XYZ file of C-alpha atoms in Angstrom:
633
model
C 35.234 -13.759 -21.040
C 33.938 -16.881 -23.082
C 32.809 -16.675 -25.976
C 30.612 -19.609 -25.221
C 27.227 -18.956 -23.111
C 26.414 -22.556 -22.084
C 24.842 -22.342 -18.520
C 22.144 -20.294 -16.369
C 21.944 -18.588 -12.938
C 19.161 -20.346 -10.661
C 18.066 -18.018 -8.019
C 15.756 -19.469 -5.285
C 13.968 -16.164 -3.384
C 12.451 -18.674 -0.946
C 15.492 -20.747 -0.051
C 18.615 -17.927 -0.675
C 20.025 -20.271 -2.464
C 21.835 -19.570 -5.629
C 23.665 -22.023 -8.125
C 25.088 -22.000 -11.956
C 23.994 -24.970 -13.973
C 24.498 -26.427 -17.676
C 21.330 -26.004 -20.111
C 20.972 -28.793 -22.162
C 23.385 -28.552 -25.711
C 19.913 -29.668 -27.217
C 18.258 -27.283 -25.472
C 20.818 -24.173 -27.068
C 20.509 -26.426 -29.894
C 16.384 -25.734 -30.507
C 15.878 -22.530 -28.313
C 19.174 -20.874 -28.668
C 18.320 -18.468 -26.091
C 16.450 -15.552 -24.637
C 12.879 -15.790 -26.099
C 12.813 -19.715 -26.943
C 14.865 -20.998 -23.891
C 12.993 -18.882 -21.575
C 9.695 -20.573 -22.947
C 11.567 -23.668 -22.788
C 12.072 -23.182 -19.125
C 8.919 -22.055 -18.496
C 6.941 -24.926 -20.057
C 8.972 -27.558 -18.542
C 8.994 -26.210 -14.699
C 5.434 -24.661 -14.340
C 2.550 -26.340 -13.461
C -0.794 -25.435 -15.445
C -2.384 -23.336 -13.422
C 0.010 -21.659 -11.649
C -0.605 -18.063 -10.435
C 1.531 -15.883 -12.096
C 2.199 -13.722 -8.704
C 2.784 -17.226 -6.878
C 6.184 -17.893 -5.406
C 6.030 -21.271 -8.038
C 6.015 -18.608 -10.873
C 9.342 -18.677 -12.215
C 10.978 -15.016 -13.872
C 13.785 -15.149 -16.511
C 15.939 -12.572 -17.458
C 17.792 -13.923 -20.323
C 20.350 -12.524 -23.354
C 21.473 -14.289 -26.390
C 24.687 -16.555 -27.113
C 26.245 -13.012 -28.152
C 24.813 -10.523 -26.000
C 27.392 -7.815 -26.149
C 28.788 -8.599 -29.412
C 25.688 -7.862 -31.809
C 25.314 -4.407 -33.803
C 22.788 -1.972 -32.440
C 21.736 -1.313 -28.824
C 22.244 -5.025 -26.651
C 18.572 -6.208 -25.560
C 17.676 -8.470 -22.844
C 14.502 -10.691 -22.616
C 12.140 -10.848 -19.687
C 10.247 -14.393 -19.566
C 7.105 -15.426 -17.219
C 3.797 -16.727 -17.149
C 1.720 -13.024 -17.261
C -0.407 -11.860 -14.073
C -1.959 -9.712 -16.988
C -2.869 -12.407 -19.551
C -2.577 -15.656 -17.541
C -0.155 -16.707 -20.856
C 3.219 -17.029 -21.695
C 4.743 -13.272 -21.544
C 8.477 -12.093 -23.302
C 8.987 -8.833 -23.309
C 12.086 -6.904 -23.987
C 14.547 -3.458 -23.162
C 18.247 -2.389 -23.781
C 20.308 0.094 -22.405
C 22.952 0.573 -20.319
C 21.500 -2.532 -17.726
C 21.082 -4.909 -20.963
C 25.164 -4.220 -21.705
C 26.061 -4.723 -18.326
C 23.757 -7.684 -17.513
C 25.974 -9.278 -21.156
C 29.174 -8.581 -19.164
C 28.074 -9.778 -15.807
C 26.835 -13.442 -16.611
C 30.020 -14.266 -18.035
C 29.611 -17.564 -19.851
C 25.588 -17.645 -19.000
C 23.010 -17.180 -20.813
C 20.629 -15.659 -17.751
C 18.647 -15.596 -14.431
C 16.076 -18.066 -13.542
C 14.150 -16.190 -10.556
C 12.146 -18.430 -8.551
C 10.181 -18.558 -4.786
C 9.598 -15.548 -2.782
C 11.303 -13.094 -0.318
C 10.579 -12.461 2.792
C 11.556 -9.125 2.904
C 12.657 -6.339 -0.226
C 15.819 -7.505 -2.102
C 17.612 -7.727 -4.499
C 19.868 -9.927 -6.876
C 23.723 -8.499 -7.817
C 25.008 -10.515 -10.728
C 29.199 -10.110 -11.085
C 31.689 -12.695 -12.706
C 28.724 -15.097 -13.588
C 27.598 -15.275 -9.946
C 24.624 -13.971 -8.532
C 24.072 -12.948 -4.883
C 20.924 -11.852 -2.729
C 20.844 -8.711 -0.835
C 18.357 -6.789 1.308
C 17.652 -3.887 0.456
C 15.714 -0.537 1.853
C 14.764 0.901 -1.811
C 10.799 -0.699 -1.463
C 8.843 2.577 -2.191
C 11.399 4.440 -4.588
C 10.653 4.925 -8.113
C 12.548 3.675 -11.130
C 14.734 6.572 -11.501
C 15.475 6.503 -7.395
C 16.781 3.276 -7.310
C 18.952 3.622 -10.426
C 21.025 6.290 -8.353
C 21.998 4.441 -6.165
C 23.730 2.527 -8.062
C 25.591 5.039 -10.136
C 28.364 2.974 -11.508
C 26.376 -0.254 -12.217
C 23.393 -1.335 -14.301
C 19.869 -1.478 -12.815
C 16.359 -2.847 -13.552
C 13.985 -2.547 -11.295
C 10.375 -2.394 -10.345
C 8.369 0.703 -9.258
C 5.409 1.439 -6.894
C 3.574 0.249 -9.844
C 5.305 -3.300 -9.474
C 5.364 -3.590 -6.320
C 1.680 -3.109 -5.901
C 1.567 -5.768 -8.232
C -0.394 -3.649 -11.333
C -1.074 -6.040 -13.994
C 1.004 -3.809 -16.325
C 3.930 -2.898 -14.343
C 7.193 -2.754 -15.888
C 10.569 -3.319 -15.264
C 12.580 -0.399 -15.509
C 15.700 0.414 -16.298
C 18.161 2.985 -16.791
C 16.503 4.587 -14.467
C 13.412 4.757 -16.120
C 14.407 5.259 -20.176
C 13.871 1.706 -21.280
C 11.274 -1.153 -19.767
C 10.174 -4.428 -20.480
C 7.095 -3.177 -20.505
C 4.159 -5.249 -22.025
C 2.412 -7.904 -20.090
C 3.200 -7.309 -16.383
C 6.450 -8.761 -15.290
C 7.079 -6.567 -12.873
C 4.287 -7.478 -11.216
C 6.082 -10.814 -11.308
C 9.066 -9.063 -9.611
C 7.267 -6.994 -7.251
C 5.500 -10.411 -6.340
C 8.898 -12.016 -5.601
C 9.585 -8.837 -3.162
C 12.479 -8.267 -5.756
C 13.500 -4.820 -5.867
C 15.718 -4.716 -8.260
C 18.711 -6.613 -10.269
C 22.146 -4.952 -10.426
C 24.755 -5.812 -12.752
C 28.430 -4.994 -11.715
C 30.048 -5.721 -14.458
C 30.913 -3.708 -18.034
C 29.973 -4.796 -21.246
C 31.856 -7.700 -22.666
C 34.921 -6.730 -24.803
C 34.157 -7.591 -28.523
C 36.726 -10.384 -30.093
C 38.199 -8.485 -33.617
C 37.012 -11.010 -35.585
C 33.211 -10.184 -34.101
C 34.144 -6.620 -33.992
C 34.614 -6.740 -37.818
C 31.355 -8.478 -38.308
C 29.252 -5.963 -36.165
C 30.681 -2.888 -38.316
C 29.669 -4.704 -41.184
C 26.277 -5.304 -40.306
C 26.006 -1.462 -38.993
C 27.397 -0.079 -42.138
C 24.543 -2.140 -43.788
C 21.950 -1.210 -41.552
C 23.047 2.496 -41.827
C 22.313 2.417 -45.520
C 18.886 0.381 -45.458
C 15.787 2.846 -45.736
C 15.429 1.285 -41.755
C 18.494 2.462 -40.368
C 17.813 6.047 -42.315
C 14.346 6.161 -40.823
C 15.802 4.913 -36.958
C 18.331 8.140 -37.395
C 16.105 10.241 -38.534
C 12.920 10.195 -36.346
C 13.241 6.914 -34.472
C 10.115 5.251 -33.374
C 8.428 8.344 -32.422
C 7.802 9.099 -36.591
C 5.216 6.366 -36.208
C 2.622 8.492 -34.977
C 3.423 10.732 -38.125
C 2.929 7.883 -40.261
C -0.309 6.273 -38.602
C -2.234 9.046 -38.891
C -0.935 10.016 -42.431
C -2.132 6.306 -43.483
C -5.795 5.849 -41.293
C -4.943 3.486 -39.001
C -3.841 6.242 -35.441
C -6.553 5.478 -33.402
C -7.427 8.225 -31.122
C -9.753 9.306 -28.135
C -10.433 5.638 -26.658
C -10.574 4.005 -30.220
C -13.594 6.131 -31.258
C -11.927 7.587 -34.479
C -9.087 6.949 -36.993
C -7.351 9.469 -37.255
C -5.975 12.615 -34.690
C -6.052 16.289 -35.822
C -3.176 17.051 -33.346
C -0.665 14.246 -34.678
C 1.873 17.064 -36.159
C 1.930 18.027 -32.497
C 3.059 15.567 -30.803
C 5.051 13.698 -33.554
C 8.463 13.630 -34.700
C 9.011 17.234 -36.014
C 7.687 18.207 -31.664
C 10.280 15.547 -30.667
C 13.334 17.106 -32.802
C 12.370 20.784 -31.558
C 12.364 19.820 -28.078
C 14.894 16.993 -27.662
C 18.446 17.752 -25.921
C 19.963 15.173 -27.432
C 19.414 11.455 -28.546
C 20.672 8.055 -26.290
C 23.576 7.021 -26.885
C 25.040 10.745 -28.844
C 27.372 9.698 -31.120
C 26.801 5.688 -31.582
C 26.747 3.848 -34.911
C 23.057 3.633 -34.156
C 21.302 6.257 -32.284
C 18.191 5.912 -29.599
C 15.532 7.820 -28.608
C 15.149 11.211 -28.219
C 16.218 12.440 -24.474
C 13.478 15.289 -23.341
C 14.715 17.309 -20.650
C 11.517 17.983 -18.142
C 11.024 19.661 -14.700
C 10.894 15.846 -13.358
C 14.041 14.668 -14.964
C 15.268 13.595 -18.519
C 12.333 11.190 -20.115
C 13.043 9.350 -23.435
C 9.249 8.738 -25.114
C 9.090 6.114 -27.406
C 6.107 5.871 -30.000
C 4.138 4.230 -28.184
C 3.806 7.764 -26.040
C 2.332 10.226 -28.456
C 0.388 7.384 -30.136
C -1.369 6.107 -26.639
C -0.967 8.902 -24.184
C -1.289 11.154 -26.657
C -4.065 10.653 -29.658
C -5.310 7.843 -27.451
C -6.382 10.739 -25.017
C -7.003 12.967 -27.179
C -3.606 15.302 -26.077
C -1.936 17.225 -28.473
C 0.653 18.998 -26.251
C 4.008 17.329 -26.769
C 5.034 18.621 -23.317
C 2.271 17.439 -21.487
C 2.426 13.950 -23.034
C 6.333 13.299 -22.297
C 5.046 14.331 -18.450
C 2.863 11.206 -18.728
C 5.341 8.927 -20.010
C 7.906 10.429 -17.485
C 5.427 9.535 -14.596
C 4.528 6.045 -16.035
C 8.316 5.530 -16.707
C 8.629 6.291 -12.783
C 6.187 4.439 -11.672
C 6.609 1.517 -13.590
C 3.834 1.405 -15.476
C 3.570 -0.013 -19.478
C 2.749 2.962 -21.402
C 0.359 1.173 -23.991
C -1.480 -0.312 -20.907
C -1.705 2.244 -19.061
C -2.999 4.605 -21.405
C -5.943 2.277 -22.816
C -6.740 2.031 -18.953
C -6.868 5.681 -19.044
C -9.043 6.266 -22.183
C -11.693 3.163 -20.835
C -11.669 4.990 -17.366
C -12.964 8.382 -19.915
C -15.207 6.529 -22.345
C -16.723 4.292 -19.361
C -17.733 8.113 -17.498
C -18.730 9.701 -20.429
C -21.249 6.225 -20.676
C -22.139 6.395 -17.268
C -20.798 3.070 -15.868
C -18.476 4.515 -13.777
C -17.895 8.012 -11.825
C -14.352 9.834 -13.755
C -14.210 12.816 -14.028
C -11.129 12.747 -16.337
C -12.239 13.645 -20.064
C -10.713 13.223 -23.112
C -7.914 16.033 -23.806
C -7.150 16.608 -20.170
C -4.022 15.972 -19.192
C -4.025 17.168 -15.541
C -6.888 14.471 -14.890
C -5.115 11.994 -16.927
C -1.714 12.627 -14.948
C -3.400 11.886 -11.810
C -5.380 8.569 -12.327
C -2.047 7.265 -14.220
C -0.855 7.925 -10.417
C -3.809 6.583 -8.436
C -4.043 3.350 -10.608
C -0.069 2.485 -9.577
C -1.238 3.289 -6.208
C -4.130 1.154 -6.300
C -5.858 3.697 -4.814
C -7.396 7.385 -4.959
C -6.507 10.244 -3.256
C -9.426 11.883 -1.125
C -9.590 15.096 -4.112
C -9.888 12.615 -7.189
C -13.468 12.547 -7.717
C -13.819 8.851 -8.852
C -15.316 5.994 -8.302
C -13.256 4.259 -4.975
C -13.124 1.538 -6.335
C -11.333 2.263 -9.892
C -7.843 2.858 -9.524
C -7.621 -0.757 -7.994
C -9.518 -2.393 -11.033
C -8.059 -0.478 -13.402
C -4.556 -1.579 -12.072
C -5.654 -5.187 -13.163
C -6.399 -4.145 -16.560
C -9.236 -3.042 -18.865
C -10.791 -7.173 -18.688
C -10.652 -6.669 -14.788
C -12.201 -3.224 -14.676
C -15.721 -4.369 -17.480
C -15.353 -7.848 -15.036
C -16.162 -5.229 -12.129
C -18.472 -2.430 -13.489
C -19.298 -3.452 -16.802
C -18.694 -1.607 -19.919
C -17.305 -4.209 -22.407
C -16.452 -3.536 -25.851
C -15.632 0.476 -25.197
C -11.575 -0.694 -25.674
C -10.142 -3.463 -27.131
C -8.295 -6.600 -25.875
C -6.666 -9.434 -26.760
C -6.363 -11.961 -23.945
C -6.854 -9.211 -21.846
C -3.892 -7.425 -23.169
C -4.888 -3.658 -24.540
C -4.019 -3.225 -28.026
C -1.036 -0.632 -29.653
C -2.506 2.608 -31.501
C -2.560 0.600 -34.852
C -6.200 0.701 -35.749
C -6.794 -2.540 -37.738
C -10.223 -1.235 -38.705
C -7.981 0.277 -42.184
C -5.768 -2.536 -42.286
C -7.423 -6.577 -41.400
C -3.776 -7.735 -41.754
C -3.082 -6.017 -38.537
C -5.751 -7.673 -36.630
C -4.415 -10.979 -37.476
C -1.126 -10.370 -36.015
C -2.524 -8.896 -33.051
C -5.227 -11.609 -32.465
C -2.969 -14.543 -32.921
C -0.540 -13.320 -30.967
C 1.625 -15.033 -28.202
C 1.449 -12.676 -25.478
C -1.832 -10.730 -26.396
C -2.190 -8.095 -28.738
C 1.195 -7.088 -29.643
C 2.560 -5.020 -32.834
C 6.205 -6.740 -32.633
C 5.355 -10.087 -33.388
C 3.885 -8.969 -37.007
C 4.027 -6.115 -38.511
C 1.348 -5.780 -41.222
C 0.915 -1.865 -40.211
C 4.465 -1.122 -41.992
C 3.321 -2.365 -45.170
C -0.574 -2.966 -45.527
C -1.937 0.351 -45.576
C 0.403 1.635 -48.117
C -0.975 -1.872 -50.466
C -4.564 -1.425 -49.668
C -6.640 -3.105 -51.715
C -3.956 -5.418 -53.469
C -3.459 -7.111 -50.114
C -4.704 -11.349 -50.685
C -5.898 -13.137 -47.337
C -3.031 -15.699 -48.572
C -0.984 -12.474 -48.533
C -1.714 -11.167 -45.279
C -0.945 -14.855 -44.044
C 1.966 -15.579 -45.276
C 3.346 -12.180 -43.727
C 2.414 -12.618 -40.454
C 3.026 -16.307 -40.161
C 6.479 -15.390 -41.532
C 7.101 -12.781 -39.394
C 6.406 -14.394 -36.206
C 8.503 -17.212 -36.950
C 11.283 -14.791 -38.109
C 11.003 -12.747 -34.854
C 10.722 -15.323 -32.857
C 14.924 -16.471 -33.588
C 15.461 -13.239 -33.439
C 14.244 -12.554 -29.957
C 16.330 -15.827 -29.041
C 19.534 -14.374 -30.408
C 17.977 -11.260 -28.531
C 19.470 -8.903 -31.409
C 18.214 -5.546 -31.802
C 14.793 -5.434 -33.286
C 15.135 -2.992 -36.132
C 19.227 -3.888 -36.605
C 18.317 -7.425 -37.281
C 15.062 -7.116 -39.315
C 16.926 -4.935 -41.524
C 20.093 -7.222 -42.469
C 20.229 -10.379 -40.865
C 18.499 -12.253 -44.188
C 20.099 -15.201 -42.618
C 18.597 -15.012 -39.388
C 21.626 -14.415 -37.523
C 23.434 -18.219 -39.279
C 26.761 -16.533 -39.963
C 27.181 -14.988 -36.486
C 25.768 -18.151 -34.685
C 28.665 -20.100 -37.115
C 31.068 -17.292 -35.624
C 31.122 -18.599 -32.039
C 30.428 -22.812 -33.221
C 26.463 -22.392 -31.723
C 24.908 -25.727 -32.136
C 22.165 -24.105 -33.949
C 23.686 -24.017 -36.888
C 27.011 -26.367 -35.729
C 24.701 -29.341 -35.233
C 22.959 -29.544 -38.648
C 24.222 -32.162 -40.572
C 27.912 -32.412 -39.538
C 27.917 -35.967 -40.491
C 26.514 -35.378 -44.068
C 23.750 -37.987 -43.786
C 21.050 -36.130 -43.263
C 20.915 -36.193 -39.151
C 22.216 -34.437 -36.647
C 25.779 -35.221 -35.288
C 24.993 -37.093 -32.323
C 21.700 -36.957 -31.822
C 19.134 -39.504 -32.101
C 17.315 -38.949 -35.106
C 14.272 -41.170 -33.959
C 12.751 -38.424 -31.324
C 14.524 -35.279 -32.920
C 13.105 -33.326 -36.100
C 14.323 -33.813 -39.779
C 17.534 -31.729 -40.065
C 17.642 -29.244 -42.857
C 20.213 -29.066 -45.323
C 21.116 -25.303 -44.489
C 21.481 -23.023 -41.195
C 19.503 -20.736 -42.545
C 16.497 -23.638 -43.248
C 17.606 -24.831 -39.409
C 16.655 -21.322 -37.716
C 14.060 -20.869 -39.911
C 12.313 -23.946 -38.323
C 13.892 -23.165 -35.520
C 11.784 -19.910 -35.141
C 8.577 -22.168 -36.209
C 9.665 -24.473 -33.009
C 9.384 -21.679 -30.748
C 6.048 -20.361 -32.157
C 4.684 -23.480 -31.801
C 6.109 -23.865 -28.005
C 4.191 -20.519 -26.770
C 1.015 -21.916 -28.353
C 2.152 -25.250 -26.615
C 2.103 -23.220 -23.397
C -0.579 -21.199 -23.539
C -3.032 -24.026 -24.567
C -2.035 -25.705 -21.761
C -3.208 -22.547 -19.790
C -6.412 -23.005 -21.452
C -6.300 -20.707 -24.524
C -7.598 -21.554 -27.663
C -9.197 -20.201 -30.760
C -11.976 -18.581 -28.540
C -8.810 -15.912 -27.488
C -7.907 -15.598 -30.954
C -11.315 -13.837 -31.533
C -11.301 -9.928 -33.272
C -11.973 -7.720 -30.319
C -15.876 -6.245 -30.217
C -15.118 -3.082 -30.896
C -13.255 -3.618 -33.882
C -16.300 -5.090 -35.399
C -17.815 -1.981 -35.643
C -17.766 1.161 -37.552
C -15.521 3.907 -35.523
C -17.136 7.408 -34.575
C -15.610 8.850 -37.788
C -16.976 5.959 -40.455
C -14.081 3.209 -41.023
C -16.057 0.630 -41.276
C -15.298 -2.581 -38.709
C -13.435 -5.563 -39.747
C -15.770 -8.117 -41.202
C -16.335 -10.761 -38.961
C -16.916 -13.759 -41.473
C -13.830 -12.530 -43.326
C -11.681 -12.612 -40.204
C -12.788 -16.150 -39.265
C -11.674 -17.741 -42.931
C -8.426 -15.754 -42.609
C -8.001 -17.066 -39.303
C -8.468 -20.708 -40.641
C -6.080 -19.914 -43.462
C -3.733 -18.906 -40.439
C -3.849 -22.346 -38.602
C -4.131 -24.100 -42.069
C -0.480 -22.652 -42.796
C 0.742 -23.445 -39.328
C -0.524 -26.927 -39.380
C -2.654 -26.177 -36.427
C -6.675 -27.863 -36.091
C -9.749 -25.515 -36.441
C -9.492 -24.835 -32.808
C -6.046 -23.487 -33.019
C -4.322 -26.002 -31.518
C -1.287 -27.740 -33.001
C -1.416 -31.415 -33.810
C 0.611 -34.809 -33.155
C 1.865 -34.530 -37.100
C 3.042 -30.570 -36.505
C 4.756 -31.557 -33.477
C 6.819 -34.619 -34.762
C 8.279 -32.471 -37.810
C 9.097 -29.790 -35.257
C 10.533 -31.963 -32.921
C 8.135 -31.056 -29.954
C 6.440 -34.846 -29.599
C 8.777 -34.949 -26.581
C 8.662 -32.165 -24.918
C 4.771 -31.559 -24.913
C 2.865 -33.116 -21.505
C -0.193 -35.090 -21.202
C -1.705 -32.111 -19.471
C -1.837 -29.980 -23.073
C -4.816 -30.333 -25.389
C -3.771 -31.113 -28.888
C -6.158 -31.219 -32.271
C -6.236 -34.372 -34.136
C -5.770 -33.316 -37.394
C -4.863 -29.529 -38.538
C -7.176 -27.695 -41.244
C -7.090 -28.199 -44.713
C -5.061 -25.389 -46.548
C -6.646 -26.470 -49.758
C -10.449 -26.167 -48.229
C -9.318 -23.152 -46.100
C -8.612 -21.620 -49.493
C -11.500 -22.422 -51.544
C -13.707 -20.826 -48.529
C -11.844 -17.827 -48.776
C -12.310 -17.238 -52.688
């Protein structure tokens, strides 16, 4: 196949039309792929306003220019406007669909999913062609409708999806990986898309790539990363969490869960069978054999279904993440859905009798809320699985009972506690997608530097770190892979296949790009490395461009209620006054106005002044870094 990914699939649900097109060189140029092109995409075909479940909404599955070629497990992005967070929405998942999906789009670079079906489908991509099926899998659950494909690659939506729940995920290999946060399988189960099935194997790696990618694993086996990935994977971070303060547990009550050792890593290795992909350079997650079927629990399982409910049976919490797996349903959602439903009965506001601990009770609202509905023996409020299904925002909007678990434009927040670490609540409150412990990761690092930690510190991290991940999730690498060795963001292997990324800047020597008009594009920097770096600003910059178009501003930045006071067990809450200067010093060092919004001068030196629309609200003139300093001190 080519080495060169230089077009995209257009699928039309509505129409049944199907087509491959060019994107832009400029376009590859800026975005390079997955996370930036989709948001490329996104911002320049949606209206504002546009339902996220609409037919208009448009779905991306992209990869990166070397999807299939990159050390560590191949990724894929997922791209939409969020029927969860009314924002901008990536989310990500690997696995055997992810390689496939690499080998079946050929010289592409992804799907873009538009209009509506009539009827269940679904999309087969082969040879860098897609095709529309019907299909008769509506009702099946994610592991279902991955056997019926057995020799192909399959991501799909569950009940959960297609009852549209605000969390649903899509699934794949057969329920062991998702792109999970933010909803877009409601998207898909919207679109009456049942699935998309990749034909194709992986791509075969060129030797000259081949010799790069054992490089980079050799590295990443020797960085204290790669030791930690084959030791515990990411279910250790429950381990750590509580070890540091910041696991919160029982609804976000406490810091802290005595049962951690139960449900963490040392649980996982006595139990597992095995671990994904047995005898790769870089191993997965640990496979659990159940009475259900084999479930794979990430971190996010004994952290939220597990101290977040106050569970400390290992066995009983992979049976939750094996039913939301299923189902569809994003674990981290689901279970802060769970733990309001308890803390809203225990307060009265609503009738649940699920408590905190019990597992049986928790099993079966996990199922009513994909459902959307009770069964006649659940004694709960009729109402609740339906709200619930919508998310936390949707179920206070309903019944009331705000500030019992936190948010961030609506999205519920990971088991990192940033009561014990304010660093934390930065990244999740300024956050693309909602609160999100991907896009900054201040909980790897912060607790362990407590109190040496300066608010131009704690900036400089997470502002870094976004921009960093955001080329990343363009080149669609493997999170931990290329966090751990890719200093270069990824230059040398974009340079490997000539990716106008790092091709374009400055072939002529003069300080502009080689054919490209240097009145309307930004200032080219003197290195590839400098290039992605702003590149990875560029994209930040878009999703904010995108999502204060939707209407979001600093108001959605705000610390979540219940983080501004003390937990049950004493940590103190994060000081509001102290969160609102480091905020400021946040949009100071973006360039960004006091309302969060990026200005004319920010988008010129980014080379955004023609892309953004007269429909997006802009600030003047961005904060003072000097001022936002001095009011800090």
């Amino acid at each position: 196949m080519s080495r060169r990914r230089t077009r995209v699939l257009r699928v039309d649900l509505s129409t049944g039309e199907t087509a491959r097109e060019p994107v832009p060189r400029e376009w590859r140029r800026d975005y390079v792929g997955g996370k930036g092109l989709g948001a490329r995409y996104l911002y320049e075909e949606l209206s504002p306003g546009t339902d996220p479940t609409a037919p208009e909404n448009c779905l991306a599955l992209f990869v990166g220019p070397l999807a299939g070629y990159l050390p560590g497990e191949t990724r894929y992005a997922a791209v939409t406007k969020s029927p969860l967070t009314g924002g901008f929405l990536d989310s990500y998942a690997g696995g055997d669909f992810a390689d496939r999906l690499a080998g079946s789009l050929a010289d592409c670079l992804g799907l873009l999913v538009t209009g509506a079906a009539d009827r269940p489908v679904r999309i087969e991509v082969e040879g860098g062609r897609a095709r529309i099926e019907p299909t008769d899998a509506w009702g099946d659950d994610a592991a279902e409708t991955a056997e019926r494909f057995p020799d192909a690659g399959v991501a799909c939506v569950g009940p959960a999806g297609e009852r549209e729940a605000a969390y649903a995920t899509i699934a794949s290999g057969g329920g062991a990986h998702h792109a999970g946060r933010g909803g877009a399988g409601a998207v898909m189960g919207a679109k009456r898309l049942k699935s998309v099935v990749a034909r194709d194997p992986s791509p075969t790696v060129p030797d000259d790539l081949a010799a790069l990618r054992d490089r980079d694993v050799a590295a990443y086996g020797d960085e204290p990363t790669g030791e930690w990935q084959a030791a515990g994977e990411t279910v250790e971070t429950v381990d750590y969490a509580n070890e540091v303060g910041i696991l919160a547990a029982e609804g976000w009550t406490g810091t802290g869960f005595d049962g951690a050792d139960d449900i963490g890593v040392e649980a996982a290795l006595e139990r597992s069978s095995g671990r994904e992909g047995e005898g790769s350079d870089v191993p997965g997650g640990f496979r659990i054999d159940t009475a259900d079927g084999e479930v794979v629990p990430r971190g996010a399982a004994p952290i939220t279904l597990g101290a977040g409910l106050g569970i400390d049976d290992f066995d009983r919490v992979v049976d939750l993440c094996g039913v939301c797996d299923r189902l569809g349903l994003d674990v981290i959602g689901a279970g802060n859905a769970v733990a309001w439903a308890v803390r809203a009965g225990e307060a009265g506001i609503v009738d649940c009798p699920v408590s905190f601990g019990d597992a049986d009770g928790a099993e079966r609202l996990l199922e009513a809320i994909a459902a959307r509905e009770a069964p006649p023996d659940l004694d709960v409020d009729p109402d609740l699985p339906d709200a619930l299904a919508d998310g936390i925002d949707a179920a206070v909007e309903r019944f009331g009972g705000a500030g019992l678990v936190p948010t961030v434009k609506s999205m519920a927040l990971p088991g990192f506690d940033p009561r014990a670490a304010v660093g934390v609540a930065l990244a999740y409150a300024t956050s693309d997608r909602g609160a999100c412990h991907r896009r900054a990761r201040p909980q790897d690092s912060e607790p362990l530097a407590r109190p040496d930690r300066s608010p131009a510190d704690r900036v400089r991290d997470v502002v870094g770190e976004q921009n960093a991940r955001s080329v990343l999730w363009s080149l669609v690498v493997d999170d931990f892979v290329g966090e751990a060795v890719w200093t270069d963001l990824g230059a040398e292997w974009l340079a490997a296949v000539d990716h106008p990324a790092v091709a374009d800047v400055d072939r002529d020597g003069d300080g502009t790009d080689a054919g490209v008009d240097s009145g309307t594009d930004p200032a080219t920097p003197d290195e590839p490395v400098d290039a992605l770096a702003a590149t990875g600003e560029r994209i930040w910059t878009l999703t904010r461009l995108f999502n204060a178009r939707e209407g979001f501003d600093r108001a959605d930045d705000a610390l979540p209620a219940p983080l501004r006071t003390a937990a049950a067990d004493g940590t103190p809450g994060v000081d509001v006054e102290a969160f609102d200067r480091l905020l400021d010093r946040y949009y100071a060092a973006r360039g960004w106005g006091d309302r969060g919004l990026p200005t004319p001068a920010t988008l010129d030196r980014l080379g955004l002044a023609g892309v953004v629309d007269d429909a997006t609200p802009l600030d003047e003139r961005p904060i003072d870094p000097v001022a936002a300093a001095e009011s800090d001190d």
